[in-house]
């Protein structure tokens, strides 16, 4: 192989690497959002399997709301420092332990009850919305500031779920209020992903 061929192959390899590289922002922010997705899925699975009662899930959603507020605050300036990331990860680790403890404390729920079914549906919406945010991060459709704003919206939804389920029961009327918040958040995610702003 001559020098010209070697140079061409090197240039082609570099171009290919750049095309598939994920920006550091996407890696950092997407990993936090992926944790949100995982924790919400664990809560939903706990409800479906009867390992979590509606009241336990509501308490866990309160913790999820706190983490989302932390993410919103950290990303409000368009940056996520190593210190902020570590603080969020520590909070997520604590919440993960709480989910595990609640799922294995011997208290069982009725996954077929209307109340549990309503909470399951609401938590599934959380999973879907967080996945849409994560996809927006990975595609570059969402900036850090936009992610921060959307995580603040997710915190409001989680807090609403925590509030309606704190007595261990979610009525149809209470679920309708939560769904209204989730619908508003869904529109915001769509709007932020389809505006002219892109992650740099």
XYZ file of C-alpha atoms in Angstrom:
200
model
C 0.000 0.000 0.000
C 1.471 3.345 -1.011
C 1.405 6.599 1.002
C -1.526 8.057 -0.946
C -3.722 4.985 -0.274
C -2.775 5.036 3.417
C -3.716 8.722 3.680
C -7.044 8.131 1.921
C -7.910 5.217 4.228
C -6.965 7.270 7.313
C -9.119 10.189 6.154
C -12.049 7.869 5.417
C -11.760 6.239 8.859
C -11.675 9.644 10.556
C -14.743 10.821 8.635
C -16.607 7.639 9.525
C -15.722 8.014 13.216
C -16.920 11.631 13.239
C -20.197 10.673 11.580
C -21.011 8.167 14.309
C -19.608 10.082 17.279
C -22.104 11.084 19.967
C -21.483 14.577 21.367
C -20.399 14.687 25.026
C -23.577 16.636 25.831
C -25.736 13.888 24.395
C -23.863 11.201 26.296
C -24.143 13.029 29.626
C -27.725 14.231 29.402
C -29.000 11.080 27.699
C -27.529 8.914 30.459
C -29.458 10.895 33.103
C -32.657 10.617 31.070
C -32.065 6.874 30.587
C -31.892 6.486 34.370
C -35.257 8.308 34.594
C -36.717 5.842 32.086
C -35.303 2.834 33.955
C -36.611 3.975 37.347
C -40.079 4.731 35.957
C -40.187 1.317 34.271
C -39.263 -0.343 37.564
C -42.121 1.478 39.295
C -44.538 0.458 36.542
C -43.350 -3.169 36.678
C -43.765 -3.155 40.450
C -47.361 -1.983 40.081
C -48.092 -4.560 37.370
C -46.569 -7.383 39.409
C -48.334 -6.402 42.621
C -45.020 -5.646 44.361
C -46.048 -2.001 44.737
C -49.287 -0.529 46.002
C -50.698 2.678 44.540
C -49.594 4.533 47.679
C -46.030 3.181 47.443
C -45.824 4.148 43.768
C -47.073 7.642 44.635
C -44.341 8.018 47.254
C -41.733 6.918 44.719
C -43.100 9.399 42.167
C -42.474 12.133 44.733
C -38.813 11.085 44.722
C -38.759 11.043 40.919
C -40.177 14.585 40.900
C -37.335 15.745 43.150
C -34.725 14.242 40.804
C -36.357 15.856 37.761
C -36.286 19.232 39.544
C -32.574 18.721 40.209
C -32.003 17.966 36.521
C -34.047 21.003 35.484
C -32.065 23.271 37.787
C -28.699 21.835 36.706
C -29.452 22.209 32.979
C -31.194 25.605 33.164
C -27.951 27.415 32.245
C -27.277 25.086 29.314
C -24.468 23.267 31.117
C -24.200 20.125 33.212
C -21.057 20.182 35.349
C -19.365 17.046 36.660
C -20.395 18.084 40.179
C -24.053 18.515 39.164
C -24.014 15.193 37.327
C -22.549 13.429 40.383
C -25.198 14.977 42.652
C -28.002 13.833 40.323
C -26.529 10.325 40.088
C -26.313 10.130 43.884
C -29.995 11.106 44.159
C -30.899 8.531 41.496
C -28.958 5.846 43.380
C -30.871 6.642 46.579
C -34.177 6.553 44.721
C -33.198 3.259 43.092
C -32.616 1.761 46.547
C -36.023 3.053 47.681
C -37.700 1.410 44.685
C -35.969 -1.880 45.487
C -36.921 -1.651 49.161
C -40.570 -0.858 48.399
C -40.800 -3.730 45.915
C -39.435 -6.238 48.436
C -40.996 -5.119 51.733
C -43.671 -7.828 51.749
C -46.534 -5.369 51.154
C -48.518 -6.375 48.083
C -50.814 -4.395 45.842
C -53.655 -5.418 43.585
C -52.513 -4.773 40.012
C -56.044 -5.378 38.725
C -57.684 -2.708 40.869
C -58.937 0.391 39.057
C -56.661 2.574 41.161
C -53.525 0.577 40.307
C -54.511 0.451 36.629
C -54.803 4.254 36.587
C -51.419 4.691 38.247
C -49.882 2.150 35.849
C -51.194 4.123 32.861
C -49.819 7.379 34.265
C -46.385 5.901 34.970
C -46.310 4.411 31.454
C -46.893 7.926 30.107
C -43.847 9.047 32.131
C -41.754 6.334 30.483
C -42.945 7.387 27.018
C -42.323 11.099 27.617
C -38.824 10.479 29.003
C -38.038 8.284 25.979
C -39.093 11.122 23.681
C -36.812 13.517 25.570
C -33.928 11.039 25.381
C -34.476 10.612 21.628
C -34.423 14.402 21.233
C -31.116 14.580 23.098
C -29.536 11.847 20.977
C -30.745 13.360 17.694
C -29.657 16.879 18.666
C -33.231 18.204 18.411
C -33.104 19.320 22.050
C -30.606 21.704 23.626
C -29.536 21.367 27.272
C -31.751 24.304 28.235
C -34.718 22.680 26.500
C -34.017 19.398 28.300
C -33.883 21.278 31.599
C -37.210 22.935 30.867
C -38.805 19.629 29.887
C -37.471 17.883 33.000
C -39.137 20.636 35.036
C -42.381 19.692 33.280
C -41.762 16.026 34.084
C -41.294 17.013 37.731
C -44.738 18.661 37.706
C -46.297 15.496 36.275
C -44.550 13.251 38.820
C -45.596 15.568 41.661
C -49.217 15.435 40.461
C -49.079 11.613 40.459
C -47.577 11.633 43.946
C -50.315 13.965 45.185
C -53.295 12.046 43.807
C -51.994 8.663 44.967
C -50.719 9.595 48.427
C -53.893 8.244 50.063
C -53.404 4.919 48.255
C -56.200 5.511 45.750
C -56.426 7.271 42.369
C -59.952 8.147 41.258
C -60.993 8.658 37.633
C -61.329 12.394 38.315
C -57.815 12.559 39.809
C -56.378 10.643 36.880
C -58.033 13.085 34.478
C -56.149 15.946 36.179
C -52.860 14.055 35.845
C -53.606 13.223 32.197
C -54.261 16.917 31.488
C -50.767 17.721 32.803
C -49.287 14.892 30.770
C -51.045 16.101 27.606
C -49.647 19.601 28.178
C -46.161 18.143 28.678
C -46.494 16.015 25.535
C -47.255 19.146 23.480
C -44.257 20.923 24.996
C -41.941 18.036 24.082
C -43.207 18.107 20.497
C -42.815 21.882 20.268
C -39.277 21.907 21.687
C -38.159 19.071 19.412
C -39.513 20.778 16.285
C -38.396 24.357 16.787
C -35.327 25.743 15.014
C -32.975 25.206 17.975
C -30.478 22.351 17.815
C -27.870 21.156 20.282
C -24.397 22.495 19.571
